[in-house]
Every structure is written in C-alpha cells, then in structure tokens.
Coordinates of C-alpha atoms and ligand atoms in Angstrom, one line a residue:
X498 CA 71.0 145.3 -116.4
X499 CA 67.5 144.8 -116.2
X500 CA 65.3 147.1 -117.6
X501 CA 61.4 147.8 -116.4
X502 CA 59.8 147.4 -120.1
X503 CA 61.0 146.7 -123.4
X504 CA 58.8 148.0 -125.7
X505 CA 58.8 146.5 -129.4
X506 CA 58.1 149.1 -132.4
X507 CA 58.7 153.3 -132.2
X508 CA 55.3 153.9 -133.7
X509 CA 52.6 156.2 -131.5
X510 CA 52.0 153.6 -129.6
X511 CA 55.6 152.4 -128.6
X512 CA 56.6 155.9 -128.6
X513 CA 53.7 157.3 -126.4
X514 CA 54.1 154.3 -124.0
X515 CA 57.6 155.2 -123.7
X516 CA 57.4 158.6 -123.0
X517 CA 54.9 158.1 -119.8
X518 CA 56.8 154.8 -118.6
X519 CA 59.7 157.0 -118.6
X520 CA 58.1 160.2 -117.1
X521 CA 57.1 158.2 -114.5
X522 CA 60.5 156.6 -113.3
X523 CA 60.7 153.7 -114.9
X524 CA 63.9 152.2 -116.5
X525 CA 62.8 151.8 -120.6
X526 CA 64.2 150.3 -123.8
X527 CA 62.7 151.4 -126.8
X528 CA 63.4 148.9 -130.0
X529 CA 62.8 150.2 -133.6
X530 CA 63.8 148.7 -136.5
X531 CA 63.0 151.2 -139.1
X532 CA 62.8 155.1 -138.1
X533 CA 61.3 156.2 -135.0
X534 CA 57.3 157.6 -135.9
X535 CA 56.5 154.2 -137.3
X536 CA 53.7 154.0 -140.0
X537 CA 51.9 157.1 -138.4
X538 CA 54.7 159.5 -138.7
X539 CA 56.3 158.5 -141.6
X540 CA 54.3 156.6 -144.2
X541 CA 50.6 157.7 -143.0
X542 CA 48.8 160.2 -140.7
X543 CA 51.6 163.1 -141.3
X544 CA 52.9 162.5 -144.8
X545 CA 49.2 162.2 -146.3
X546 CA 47.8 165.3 -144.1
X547 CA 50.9 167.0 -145.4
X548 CA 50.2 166.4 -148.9
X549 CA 46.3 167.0 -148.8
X550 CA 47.3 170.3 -147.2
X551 CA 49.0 171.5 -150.3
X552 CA 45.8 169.7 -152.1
X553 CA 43.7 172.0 -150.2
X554 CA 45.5 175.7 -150.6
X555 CA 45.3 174.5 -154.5
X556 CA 41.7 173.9 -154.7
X557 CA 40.9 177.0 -152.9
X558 CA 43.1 179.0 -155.1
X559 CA 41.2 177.6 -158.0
X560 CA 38.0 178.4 -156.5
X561 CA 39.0 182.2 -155.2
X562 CA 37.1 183.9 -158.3
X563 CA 34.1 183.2 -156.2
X564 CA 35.7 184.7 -153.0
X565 CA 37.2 187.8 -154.5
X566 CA 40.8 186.1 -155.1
X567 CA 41.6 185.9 -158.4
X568 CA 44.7 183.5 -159.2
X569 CA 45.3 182.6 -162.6
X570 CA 47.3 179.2 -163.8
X571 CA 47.3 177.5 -160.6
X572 CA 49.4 174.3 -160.4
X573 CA 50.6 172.2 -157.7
X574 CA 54.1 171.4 -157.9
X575 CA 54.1 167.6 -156.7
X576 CA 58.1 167.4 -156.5
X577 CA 57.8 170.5 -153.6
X578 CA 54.9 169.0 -152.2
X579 CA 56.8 165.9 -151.8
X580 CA 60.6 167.5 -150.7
X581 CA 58.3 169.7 -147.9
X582 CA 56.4 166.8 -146.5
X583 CA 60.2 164.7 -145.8
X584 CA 61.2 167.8 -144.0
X585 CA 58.0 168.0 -141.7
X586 CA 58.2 164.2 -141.3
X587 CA 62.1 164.7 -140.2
X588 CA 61.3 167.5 -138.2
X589 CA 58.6 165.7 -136.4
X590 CA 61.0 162.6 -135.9
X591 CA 64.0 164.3 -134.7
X592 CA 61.0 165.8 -131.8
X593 CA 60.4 162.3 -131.1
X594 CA 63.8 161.3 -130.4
X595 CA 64.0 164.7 -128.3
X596 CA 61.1 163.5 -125.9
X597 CA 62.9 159.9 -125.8
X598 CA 66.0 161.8 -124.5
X599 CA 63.8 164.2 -121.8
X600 CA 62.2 160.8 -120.7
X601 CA 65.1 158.8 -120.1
X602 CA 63.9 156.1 -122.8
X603 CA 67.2 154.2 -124.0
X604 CA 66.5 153.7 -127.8
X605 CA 67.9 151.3 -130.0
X606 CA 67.3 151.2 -133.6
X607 CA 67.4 147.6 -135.1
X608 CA 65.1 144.4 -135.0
X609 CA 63.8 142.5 -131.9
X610 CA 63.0 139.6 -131.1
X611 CA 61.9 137.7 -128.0
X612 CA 64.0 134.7 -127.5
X613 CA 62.3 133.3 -124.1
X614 CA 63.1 134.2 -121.0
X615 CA 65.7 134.3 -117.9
X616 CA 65.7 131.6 -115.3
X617 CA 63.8 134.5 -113.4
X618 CA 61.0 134.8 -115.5
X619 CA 62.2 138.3 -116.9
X620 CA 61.7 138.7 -120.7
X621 CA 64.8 138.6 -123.3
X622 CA 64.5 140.3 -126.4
X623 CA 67.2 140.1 -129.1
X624 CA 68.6 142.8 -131.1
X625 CA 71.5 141.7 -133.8
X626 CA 73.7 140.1 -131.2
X627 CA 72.6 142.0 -128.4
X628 CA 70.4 140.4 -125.6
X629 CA 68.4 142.8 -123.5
X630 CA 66.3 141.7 -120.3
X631 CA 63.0 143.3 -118.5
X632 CA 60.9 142.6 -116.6
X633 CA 57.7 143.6 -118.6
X634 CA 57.2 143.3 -122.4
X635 CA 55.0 145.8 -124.7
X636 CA 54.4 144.7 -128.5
X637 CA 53.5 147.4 -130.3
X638 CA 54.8 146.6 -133.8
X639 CA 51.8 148.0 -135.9
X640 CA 50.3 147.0 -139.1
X641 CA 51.3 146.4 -142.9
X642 CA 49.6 146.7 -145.9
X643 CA 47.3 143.9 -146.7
X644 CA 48.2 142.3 -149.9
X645 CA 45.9 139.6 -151.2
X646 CA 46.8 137.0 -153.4
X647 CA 44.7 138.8 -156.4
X648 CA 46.2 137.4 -159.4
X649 CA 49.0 139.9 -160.7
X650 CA 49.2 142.4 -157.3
X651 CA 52.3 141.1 -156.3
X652 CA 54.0 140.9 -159.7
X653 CA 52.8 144.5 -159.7
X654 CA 53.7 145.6 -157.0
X655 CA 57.0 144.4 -157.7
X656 CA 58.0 146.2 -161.0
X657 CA 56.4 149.1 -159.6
X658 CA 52.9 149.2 -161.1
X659 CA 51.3 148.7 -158.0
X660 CA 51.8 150.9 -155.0
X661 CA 50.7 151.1 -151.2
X662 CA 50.6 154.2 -149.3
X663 CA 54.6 154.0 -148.5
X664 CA 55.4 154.3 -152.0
X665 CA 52.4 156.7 -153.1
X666 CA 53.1 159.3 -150.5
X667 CA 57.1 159.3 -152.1
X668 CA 56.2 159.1 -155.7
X669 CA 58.0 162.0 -157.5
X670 CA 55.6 162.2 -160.6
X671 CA 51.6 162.0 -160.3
X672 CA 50.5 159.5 -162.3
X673 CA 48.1 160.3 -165.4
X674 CA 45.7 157.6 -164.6
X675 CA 45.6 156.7 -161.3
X676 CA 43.3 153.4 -160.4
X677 CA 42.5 153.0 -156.8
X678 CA 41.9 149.6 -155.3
X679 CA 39.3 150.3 -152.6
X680 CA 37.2 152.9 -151.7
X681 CA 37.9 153.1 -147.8
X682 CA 40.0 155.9 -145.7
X683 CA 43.7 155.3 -147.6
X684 CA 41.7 155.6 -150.9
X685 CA 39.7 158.4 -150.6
X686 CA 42.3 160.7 -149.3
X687 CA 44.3 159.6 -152.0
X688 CA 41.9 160.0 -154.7
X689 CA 41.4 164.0 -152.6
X690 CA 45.0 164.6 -153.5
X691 CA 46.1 163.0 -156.6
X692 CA 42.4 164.0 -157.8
X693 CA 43.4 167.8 -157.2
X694 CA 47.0 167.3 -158.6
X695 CA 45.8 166.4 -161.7
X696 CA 45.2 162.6 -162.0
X697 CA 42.4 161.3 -164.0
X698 CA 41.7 158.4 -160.8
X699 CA 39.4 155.9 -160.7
X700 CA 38.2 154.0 -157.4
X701 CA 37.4 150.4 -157.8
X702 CA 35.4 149.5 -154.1
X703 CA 33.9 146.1 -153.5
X704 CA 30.8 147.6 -151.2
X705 CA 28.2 149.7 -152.7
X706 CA 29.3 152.9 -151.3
X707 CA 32.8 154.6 -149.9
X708 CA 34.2 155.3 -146.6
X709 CA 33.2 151.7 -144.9
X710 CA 31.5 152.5 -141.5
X711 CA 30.3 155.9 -142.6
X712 CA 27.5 156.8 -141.8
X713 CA 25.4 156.4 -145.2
X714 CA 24.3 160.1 -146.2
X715 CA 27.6 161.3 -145.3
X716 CA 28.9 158.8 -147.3
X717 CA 26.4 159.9 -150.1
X718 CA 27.4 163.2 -149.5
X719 CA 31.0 163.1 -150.1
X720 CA 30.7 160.3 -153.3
X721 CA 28.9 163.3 -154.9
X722 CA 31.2 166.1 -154.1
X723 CA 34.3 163.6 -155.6
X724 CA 32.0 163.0 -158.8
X725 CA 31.6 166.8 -159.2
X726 CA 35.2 167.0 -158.9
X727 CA 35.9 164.4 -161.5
X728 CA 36.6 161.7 -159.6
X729 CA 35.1 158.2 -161.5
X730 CA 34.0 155.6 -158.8
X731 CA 33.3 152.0 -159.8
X732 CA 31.2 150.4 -157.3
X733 CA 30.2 147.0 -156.0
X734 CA 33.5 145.8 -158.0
X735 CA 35.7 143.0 -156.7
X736 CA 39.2 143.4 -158.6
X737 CA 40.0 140.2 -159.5
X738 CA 43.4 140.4 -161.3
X739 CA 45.9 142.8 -162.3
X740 CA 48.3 142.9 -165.4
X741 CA 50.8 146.0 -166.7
X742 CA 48.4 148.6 -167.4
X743 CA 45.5 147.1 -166.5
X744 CA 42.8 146.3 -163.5
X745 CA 40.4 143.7 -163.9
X746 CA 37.0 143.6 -162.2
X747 CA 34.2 141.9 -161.8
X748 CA 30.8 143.4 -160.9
X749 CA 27.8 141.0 -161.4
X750 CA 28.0 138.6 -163.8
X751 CA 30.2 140.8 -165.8
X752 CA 34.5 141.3 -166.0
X753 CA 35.4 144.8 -167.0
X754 CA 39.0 146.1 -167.1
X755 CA 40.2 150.1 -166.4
X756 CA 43.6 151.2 -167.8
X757 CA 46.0 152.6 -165.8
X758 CA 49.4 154.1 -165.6
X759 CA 49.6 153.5 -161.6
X760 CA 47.7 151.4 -158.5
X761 CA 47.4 152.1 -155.1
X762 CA 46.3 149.3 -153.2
X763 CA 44.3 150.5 -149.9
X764 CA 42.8 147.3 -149.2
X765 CA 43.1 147.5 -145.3
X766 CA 45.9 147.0 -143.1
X767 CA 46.8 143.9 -141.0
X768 CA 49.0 143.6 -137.4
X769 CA 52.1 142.5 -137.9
X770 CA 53.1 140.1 -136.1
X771 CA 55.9 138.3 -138.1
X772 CA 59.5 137.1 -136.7
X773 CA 59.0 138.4 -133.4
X774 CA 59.3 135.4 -131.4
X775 CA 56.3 135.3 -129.7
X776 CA 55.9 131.5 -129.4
X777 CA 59.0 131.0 -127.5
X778 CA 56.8 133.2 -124.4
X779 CA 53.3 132.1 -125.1
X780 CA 51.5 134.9 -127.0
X781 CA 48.6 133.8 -128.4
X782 CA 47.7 135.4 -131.7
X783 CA 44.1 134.9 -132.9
X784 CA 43.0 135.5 -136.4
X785 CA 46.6 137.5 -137.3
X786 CA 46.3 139.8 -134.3
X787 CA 47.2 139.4 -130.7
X788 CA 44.3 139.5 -128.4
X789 CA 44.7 142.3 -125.3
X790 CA 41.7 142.9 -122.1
X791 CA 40.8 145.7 -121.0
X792 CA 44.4 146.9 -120.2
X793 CA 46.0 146.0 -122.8
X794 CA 47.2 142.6 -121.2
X795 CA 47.8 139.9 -123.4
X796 CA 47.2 135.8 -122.2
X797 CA 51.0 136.5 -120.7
X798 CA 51.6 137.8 -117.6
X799 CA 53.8 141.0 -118.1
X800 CA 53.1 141.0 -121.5
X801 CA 51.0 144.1 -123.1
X802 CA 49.9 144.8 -126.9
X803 CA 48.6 148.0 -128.1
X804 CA 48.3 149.9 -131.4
X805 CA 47.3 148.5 -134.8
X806 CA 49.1 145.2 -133.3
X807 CA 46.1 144.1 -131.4
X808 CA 43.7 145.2 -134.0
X809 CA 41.1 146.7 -132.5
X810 CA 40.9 150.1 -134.0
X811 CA 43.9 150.7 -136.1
X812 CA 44.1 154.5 -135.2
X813 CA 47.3 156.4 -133.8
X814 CA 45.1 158.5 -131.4
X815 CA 44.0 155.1 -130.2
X816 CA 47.6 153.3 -130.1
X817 CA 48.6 156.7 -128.0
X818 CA 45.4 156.0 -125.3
X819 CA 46.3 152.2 -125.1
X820 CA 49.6 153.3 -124.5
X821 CA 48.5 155.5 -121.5
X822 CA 46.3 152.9 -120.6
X823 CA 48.9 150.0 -120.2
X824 CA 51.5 152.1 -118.9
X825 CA 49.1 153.5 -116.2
X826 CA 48.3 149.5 -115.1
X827 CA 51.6 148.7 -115.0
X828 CA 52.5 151.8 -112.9
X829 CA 49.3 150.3 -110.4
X830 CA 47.6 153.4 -111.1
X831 CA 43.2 153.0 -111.9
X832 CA 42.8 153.3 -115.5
X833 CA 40.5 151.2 -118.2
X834 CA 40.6 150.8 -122.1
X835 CA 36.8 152.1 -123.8
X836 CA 36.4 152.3 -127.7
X837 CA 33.1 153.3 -127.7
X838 CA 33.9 157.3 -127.7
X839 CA 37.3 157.4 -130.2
X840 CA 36.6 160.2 -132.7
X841 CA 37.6 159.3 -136.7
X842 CA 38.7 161.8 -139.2
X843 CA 38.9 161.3 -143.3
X844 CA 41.0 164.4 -144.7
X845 CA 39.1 165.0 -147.3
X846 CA 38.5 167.7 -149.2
X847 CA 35.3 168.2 -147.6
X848 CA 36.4 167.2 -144.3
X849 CA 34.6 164.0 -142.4
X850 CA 34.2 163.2 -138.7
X851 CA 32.1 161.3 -136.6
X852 CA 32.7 159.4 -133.1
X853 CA 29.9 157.1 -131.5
X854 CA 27.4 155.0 -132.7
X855 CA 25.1 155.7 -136.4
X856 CA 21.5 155.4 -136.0
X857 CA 22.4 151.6 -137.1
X858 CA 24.0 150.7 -134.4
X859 CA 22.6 151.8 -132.1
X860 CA 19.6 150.3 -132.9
X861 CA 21.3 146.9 -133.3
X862 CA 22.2 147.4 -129.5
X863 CA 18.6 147.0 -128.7
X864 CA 18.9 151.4 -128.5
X865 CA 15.5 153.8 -129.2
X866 CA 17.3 156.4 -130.5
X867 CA 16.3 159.7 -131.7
X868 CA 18.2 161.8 -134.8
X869 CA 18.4 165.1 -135.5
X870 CA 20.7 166.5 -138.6
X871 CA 21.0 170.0 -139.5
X872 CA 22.7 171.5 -142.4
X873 CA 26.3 173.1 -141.1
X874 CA 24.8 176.2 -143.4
X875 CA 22.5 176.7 -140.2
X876 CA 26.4 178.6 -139.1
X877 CA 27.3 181.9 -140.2
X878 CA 30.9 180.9 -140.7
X879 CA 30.0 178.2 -142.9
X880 CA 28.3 180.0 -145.2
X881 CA 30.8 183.4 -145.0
X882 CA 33.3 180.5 -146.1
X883 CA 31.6 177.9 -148.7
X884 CA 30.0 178.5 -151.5
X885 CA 26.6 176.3 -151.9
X886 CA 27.8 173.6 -149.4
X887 CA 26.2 170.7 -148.5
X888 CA 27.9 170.5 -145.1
X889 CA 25.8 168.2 -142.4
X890 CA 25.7 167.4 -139.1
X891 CA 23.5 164.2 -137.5
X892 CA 23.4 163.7 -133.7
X893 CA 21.7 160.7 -132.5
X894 CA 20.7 160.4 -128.7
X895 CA 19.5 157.7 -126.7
X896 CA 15.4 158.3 -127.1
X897 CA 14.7 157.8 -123.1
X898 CA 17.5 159.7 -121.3
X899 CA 18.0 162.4 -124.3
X900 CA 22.4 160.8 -124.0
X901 CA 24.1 161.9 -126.7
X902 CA 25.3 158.9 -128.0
X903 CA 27.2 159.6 -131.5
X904 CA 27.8 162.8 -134.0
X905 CA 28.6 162.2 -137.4
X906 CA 30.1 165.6 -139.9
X907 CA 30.8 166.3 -143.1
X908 CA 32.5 169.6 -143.8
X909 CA 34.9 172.3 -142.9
X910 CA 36.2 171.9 -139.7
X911 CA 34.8 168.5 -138.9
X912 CA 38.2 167.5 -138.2
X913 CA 38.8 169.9 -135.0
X914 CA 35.0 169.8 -134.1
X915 CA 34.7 166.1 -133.7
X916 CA 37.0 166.3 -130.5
X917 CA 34.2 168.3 -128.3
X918 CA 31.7 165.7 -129.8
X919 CA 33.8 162.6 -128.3
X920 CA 33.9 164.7 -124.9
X921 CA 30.4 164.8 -124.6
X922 CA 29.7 160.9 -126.0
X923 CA 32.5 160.0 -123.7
X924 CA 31.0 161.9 -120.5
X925 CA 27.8 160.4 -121.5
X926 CA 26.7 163.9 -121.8
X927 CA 22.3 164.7 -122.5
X928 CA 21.2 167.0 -124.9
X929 CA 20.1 169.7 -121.7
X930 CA 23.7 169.5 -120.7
X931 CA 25.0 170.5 -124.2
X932 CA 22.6 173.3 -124.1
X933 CA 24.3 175.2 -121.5
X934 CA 27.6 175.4 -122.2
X935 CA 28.3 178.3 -124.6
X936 CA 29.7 177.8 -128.2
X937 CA 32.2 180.7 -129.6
X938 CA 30.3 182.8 -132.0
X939 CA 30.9 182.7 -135.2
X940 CA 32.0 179.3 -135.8
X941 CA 30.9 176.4 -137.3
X942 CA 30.5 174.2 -134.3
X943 CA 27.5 176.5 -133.3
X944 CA 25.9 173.8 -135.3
X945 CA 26.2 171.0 -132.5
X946 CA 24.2 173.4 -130.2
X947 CA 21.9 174.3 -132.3
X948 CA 21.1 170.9 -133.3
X949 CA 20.3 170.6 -129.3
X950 CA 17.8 172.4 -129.3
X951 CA 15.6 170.5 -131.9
X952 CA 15.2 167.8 -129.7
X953 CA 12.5 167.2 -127.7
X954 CA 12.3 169.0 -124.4
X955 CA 11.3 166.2 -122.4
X956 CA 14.6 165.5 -120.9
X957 CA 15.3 168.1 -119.0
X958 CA 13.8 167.0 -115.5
Ligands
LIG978 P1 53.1 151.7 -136.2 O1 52.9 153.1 -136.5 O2 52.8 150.7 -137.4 O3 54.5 151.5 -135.7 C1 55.0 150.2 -135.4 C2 56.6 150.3 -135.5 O4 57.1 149.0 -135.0 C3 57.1 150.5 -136.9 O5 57.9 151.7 -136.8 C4 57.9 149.3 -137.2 O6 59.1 149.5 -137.9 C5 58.3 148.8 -135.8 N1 58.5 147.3 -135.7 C6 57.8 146.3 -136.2 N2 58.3 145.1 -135.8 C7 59.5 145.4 -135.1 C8 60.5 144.6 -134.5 N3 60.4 143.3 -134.5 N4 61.5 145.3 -133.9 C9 61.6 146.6 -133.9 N5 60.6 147.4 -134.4 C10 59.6 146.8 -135.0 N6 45.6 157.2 -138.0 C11 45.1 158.3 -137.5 O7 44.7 158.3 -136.3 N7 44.9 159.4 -138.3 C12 45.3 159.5 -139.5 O8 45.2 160.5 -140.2 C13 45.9 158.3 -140.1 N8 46.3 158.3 -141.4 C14 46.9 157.2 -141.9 C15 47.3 157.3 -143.3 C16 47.9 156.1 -143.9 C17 48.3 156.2 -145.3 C18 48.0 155.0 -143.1 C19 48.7 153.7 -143.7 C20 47.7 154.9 -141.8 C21 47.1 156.1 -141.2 N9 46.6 156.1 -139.9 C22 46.1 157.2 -139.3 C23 46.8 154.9 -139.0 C24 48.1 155.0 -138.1 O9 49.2 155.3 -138.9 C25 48.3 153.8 -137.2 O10 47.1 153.5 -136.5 C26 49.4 154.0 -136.2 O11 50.6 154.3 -136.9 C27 49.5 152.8 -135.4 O12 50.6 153.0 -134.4 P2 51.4 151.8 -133.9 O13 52.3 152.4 -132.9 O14 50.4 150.7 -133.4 O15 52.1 151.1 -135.1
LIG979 P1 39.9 150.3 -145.3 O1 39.5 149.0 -144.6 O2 39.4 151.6 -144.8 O3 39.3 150.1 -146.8 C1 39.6 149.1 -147.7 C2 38.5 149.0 -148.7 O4 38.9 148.1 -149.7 C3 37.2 148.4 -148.2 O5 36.2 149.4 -148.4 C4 37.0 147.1 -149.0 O6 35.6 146.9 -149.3 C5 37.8 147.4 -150.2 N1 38.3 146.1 -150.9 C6 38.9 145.1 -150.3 N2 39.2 144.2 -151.3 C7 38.8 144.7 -152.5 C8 38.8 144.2 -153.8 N3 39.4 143.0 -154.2 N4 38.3 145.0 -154.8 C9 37.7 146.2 -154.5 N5 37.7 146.6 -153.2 C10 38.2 145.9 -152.2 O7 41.5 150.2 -145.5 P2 42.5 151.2 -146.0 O8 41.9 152.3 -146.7 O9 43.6 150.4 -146.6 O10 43.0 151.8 -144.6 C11 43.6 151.0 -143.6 C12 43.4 151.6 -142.2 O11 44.4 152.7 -142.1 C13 42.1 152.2 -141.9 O12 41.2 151.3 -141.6 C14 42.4 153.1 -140.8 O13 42.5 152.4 -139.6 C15 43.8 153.6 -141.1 N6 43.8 154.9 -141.7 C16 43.2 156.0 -141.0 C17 43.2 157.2 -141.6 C18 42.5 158.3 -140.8 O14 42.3 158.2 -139.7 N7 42.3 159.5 -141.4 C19 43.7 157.5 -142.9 C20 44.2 156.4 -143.6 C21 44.3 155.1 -143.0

C-alpha cells in the first residue's frame, strides 16, 4: 500500500498536519516513537502551564488578606501538583489519539527512518522491521534540549544533579536550592513555580537581562517583580563548569560558584535531526536544522519540515500553522507561511505577551515608528484585581500610515489578550481601525483601545 504522507514525529506539528491531511481525504501514516503530544504535550507547554497553575492559586491565596480572603498556612503540595498534571497530560493524549481515529490517520508508535526510496520515486520510511511507502514525506521530529559541552553538565546530568525540563516537570520533591542555567522562557517559568513552591532559586543568565527578545522594560518589569518575590538573578554570567553541588561562573574577570541541591539547564532547544536517514533522500540540513520555503518545502521534492525541526520559531502554535500551511500546498489549495504576526506567551506569574516587532526592530527595518505605552491600571478590572501593579502595555505603529505593527504586555491576562493584538498586526490593522471596534467593558484589554487613542490623529484620512 501506498500511503499519501508519512509524517515523522506526533508532536503539534505532526499531529496537526495529520489531522487536516486526513480531514481532507488523504491516506496518512502517522510515526511516533515516544507518546503521541510530543515535547508540547508531554514535557512542555501543558505540563509547565499545569504546574504554574497550581503556582498561581498558591500565590493568590497567600496574597488574599489584601482581597478579603483570609487563608492561613498555605502550602502547595508538589507530589499532587505533579500526580494531577500526568492525568491532564494523559487526558489530553488519549484526545489526540481520538482525533487520529475521527481522521482516518493510521498511527504507529515506534522509530522511523527513511531508507531511500522505491524505483517510483515514492518515499520509504522504516519502522523496526516494517517498511512503509508514500508518496509525500513530512519531518516534523521537534527539538531536544541543548546540552553544551560545559565542563561537568553531562556528568551531572547523569547522576541526576542536572536536569532539563523533562525531568524538572516530573521531579517528586522541590529542591531546596534550585540553580537555574539561563534566564530565557524554560527558566523563568521555572524559577515562577519552583520560586512559589518554596525553592530558594537562583538564575545564572549569560545576557544582561531575562526573557531574550523581550522587549527591555518589560523585561525590567518582570526582573523586579521575581526579586520582590525572592528570586536571586545573577546576570551577565557565563556558567563555565559544574561539579556535585556546585555551579561555576564567570562574570568579568572574576569566577564565582552558587551551591545547589538541583540544576535545570534551559539553555535553548535544538532540531533534532539525528538517525533519521535523511542523507539517503537528499535533505539538506544547514547549521543543525533543515531548511523549509515558504511552504514548508524542503530542497526535496515531496519532502516538507515543520515545527521546531526547521528552526524557525520553536513554538507549538507555530508547528500547528506550518502544519496547516504544508498540508494546504500539498492539498493544491493557496496558502503561505508569515512569521512576522506569531503571538509569544511567558506564564509567569505576572503574565507576558507580545507579538510583532519592539521599537528596535522596527527601527532596524529602516521603520519611523511611533510608541505609545500605557499602564494596564488605565483598566478598571486591573486595578479591582491587582494590588499596586505595574502592569504595561506598549504599541508601536508605523509613524506614516499609523499600522499597528507590534504590542508588547506585561500582566494579567496578557496571555488571552495578545491573540486580538496578532489579529490586528496580522491584518495590518491602523490605529483608526482599532478605534472602532468596541472592547467588552470591564476588562483589561480596554487598555489596547485606549492606548489608540493617544496617538496622533493624523491618520485617519
Ligand atoms: P515536538 O513536540 O518536539 O514533537 C516531535 C515528536 O517527534 C516527538 O514526540 C518525538 O518523539 C518524535 N520523533 C522524533 N524523531 C522521531 C522518529 N525518528 N520517529 C518517530 N518519532 C520521532 N510552545 C508554546 O507555544 N507554548 C508554550 O507554552 C510552550 N512551553 C514549552 C515549555 C517547555 C518546557 C518546552 C521544552 C517547550 C515549550 N514550548 C512551548 C515549545 C513547544 O513544546 C514546541 O515548540 C513544540 O512541541 C514543537 O512541536 P513539534 O511538533 O515541532 O515537535
Ligand atoms: P532560551 O533560548 O529562551 O533561553 C536560553 C538562555 O540561556 C538564553 O538567555 C542564553 O543567554 C542563556 N545561556 C546560554 N548559555 C549559557 C551559559 N553558559 N551560562 C548562562 N546562560 C546561558 O531557551 P530555553 O529557555 O531553553 O527555551 C527553549 C525554547 O523553548 C524557547 O526558545 C521557546 O521556543 C520554547 N519555550 C516556549 C515557551 C512558551 O512559549 N511559553 C515556554 C518554554 C519554552
């Protein structure tokens, strides 16, 4: 039998692309060698949301007093916290397999590889013994941890000193002094959660500030609120080694140490691309990831990438829209890959979201742009519901046509706000056009319109 695609890897992704290819018609084999969900579903986006969730009901209960809710002795009990997030993550597998079986989508768990293909030109992929023949191919085999050869990490992470989110979203006991080896996404939702479940942690970040891209007084903004909260960063530190107990660093001329009784590493994420066969077809891989166009087509005919594989933005919302994307091109149907409108959430405790470009870049696109921030306390929600906080929002428009062309949020409900924000940077929306549409009252995305209207008039003819 030959199938219409093989798809490599059951993350987002594989699973998303599998679900349309099989909704529309075609014939699909889905391969997965580990548990259907991939890194999203069961090391990542799910388990850590599920655990900062808990985070969060503790931290409010701790601050009720100020609300009217008194709750004395508040713990979080790490071991339930742990037991419920495997039953959501199983829940939200077993739906997975559920759509595979609606869909058509012939799964089969194990490893595959491509071995070449038919005198036809169709694809063969291996799995154990079994050879299994399509006529397209769609990698989507995700990412790993990065691990780099610092002296002592893989030693450590051997014995169990060092972790990486797999093992930190199962541990069963929160460490007492938690070091964190870099200050990005994985590290400060960690250091949100362990932080509030009682872990003395320290962040050890190479740059001078957390959160990466972030948009630098957002970034500000939430390195304070974690230093209120006890959290000790060190910054502008490379770690340079690691022995039983102990991170080494160097910042400057100097080499400092922190004791520890656990690591997480969160020092990025890289595709994986290892023992899948790809030189026996031709895929070109170019600095560790495989390079996809506009439609997710790699240099082989028939052959697609998408999700953390190709490396573009290692996002499961994004994996999900490549998906759609290559499925919809090989279907015939008009569709085309953008990145520049593809919102990003950090869980934190508070909450940040942006999607578009920073005043930075803009500008380095040869953009005038214009900026406008407003406190979120400008919203009668926010401040019914927060207590003295420093909640912002920053919209930056393009300075001639008045386009908005990036928001950037920090605070509560920045996660579920951002999504209107990417509609109107993806629609290429202008300031006037924002204006009119009517925000529900009270909430705290009132603060996006609101922001409108401190911009210039100027636009509107
Ligand atoms: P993956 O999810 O990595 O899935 C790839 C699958 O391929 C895996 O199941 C793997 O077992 C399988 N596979 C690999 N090789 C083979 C083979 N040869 N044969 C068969 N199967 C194979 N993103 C967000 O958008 N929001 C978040 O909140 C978020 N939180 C995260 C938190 C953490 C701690 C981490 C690590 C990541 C998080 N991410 C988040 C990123 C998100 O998990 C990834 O972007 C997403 O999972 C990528 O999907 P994918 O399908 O490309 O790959
Ligand atoms: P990251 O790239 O976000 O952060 C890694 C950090 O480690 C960087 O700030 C880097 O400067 C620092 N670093 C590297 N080497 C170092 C060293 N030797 N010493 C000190 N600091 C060092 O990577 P992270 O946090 O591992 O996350 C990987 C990816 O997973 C993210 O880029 C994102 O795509 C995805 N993710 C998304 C989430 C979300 O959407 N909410 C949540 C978690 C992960």
């Amino acid at each position: 039998m030959i199938y219409d695609l093989i798809i490599i890897g059951g993350g987002p992704g594989g699973y998303h692309a599998a679900e349309r290819a099989g909704h529309a018609g075609l014939n699909v084999l889905l391969i997965e060698k580990s548990s259907l969900g991939g890194v999203c579903l069961n090391e990542g986006c799910i388990p850590s949301k599920s655990l900062l969730y808990s985070a969060k009901i503790a931290d409010n209960a701790r601050a009720g007093k100020r609300f009217g809710v008194v709750a004395e002795n508040v713990t979080l009990d790490h071991k339930t916290v742990i037991s419920r997030k495997n039953r959501v993550v199983k829940a939200l597998i077993s739906g997975v397999f559920m759509k595979m079986k609606q869909n058509n989508v012939t799964v089969v768990m194990g490893e595959g590889m491509i071995t070449g293909r038919t005198s036809d030109g169709f694809f063969n992929v291996k799995v154990q013994d079994v050879v299994y023949t399509s006529r397209k191919l769609l990698i989507a085999t995700g990412s790993v941890s990065s691990m780099p050869p610092i002296p002592g990490l893989d030693k450590g992470y051997q014995n169990g000193f060092v972790l990486t989110n797999r093992e930190i979203l199962d541990i069963q006991h929160v460490p007492e002094r938690l070091a964190i080896i870099g200050g990005g996404v994985i590290g400060m939702e960690m250091a949100s959660y362990f932080n509030s479940a009682g872990s003395k942690v320290t962040v050890i970040e190479m740059l001078d500030h957390i959160g990466g891209f972030l948009d630098g007084e957002i970034s500000s903004i939430l390195y304070s609120n974690y230093k209120k909260k006890g959290i000790d960063f060190i910054l502008s530190a490379k770690v340079t080694s690691i022995k039983d107990g102990e991170v080494t660093y160097e910042t400057g001329e100097e080499t400092k140490s922190v004791q520890a009784d656990k690591v997480l590493a969160s020092i990025g994420r890289k595709p994986y691309v290892d023992n899948l066969g790809l030189e026996t077809v031709g895929v070109e891989v170019h600095n560790g990831r495989i390079k996809t166009d506009e439609f997710l087509r790699t240099n082989v005919p028939g052959i697609y990438a998408c999700g953390d594989v190709n490396g573009i933005m290692m996002l499961a919302h994004t994996a999900c829209r490549e998906a759609e994307v290559c499925i919809n091109h090989i279907l015939g149907k008009q569709d085309k890959m953008r990145y520049h409108a593809i919102p990003s959430v950090i869980y934190t405790s508070p909450e940040v979201a942006f999607v578009g470009d920073t005043a930075e870049s803009a500008a380095e696109k040869g953009l005038e742009v214009e900026t406008v921030k407003l406190p979120l306390a400008y919203c009668g929600r926010y401040v019914a519901e927060n207590v003295g906080g420093d909640g912002i929002v920053k919209i930056i428009t393009d300075k001639r046509e008045g386009v908005v062309l990036g928001v950037h949020m920090i605070g509560s409900y920045a996660s579920e706000i951002i999504y209107g924000a990417a509609i109107m940077v993806e629609n290429r929306m202008r300031v006037e056009d924002v204006r009119q549409i009517v925000f529900p009252h009270p909430t705290v995305c009132e603060v996006i319109k609101e922001a409108m209207f401190e911009f210039r008039d100027c636009y509107s003819g």
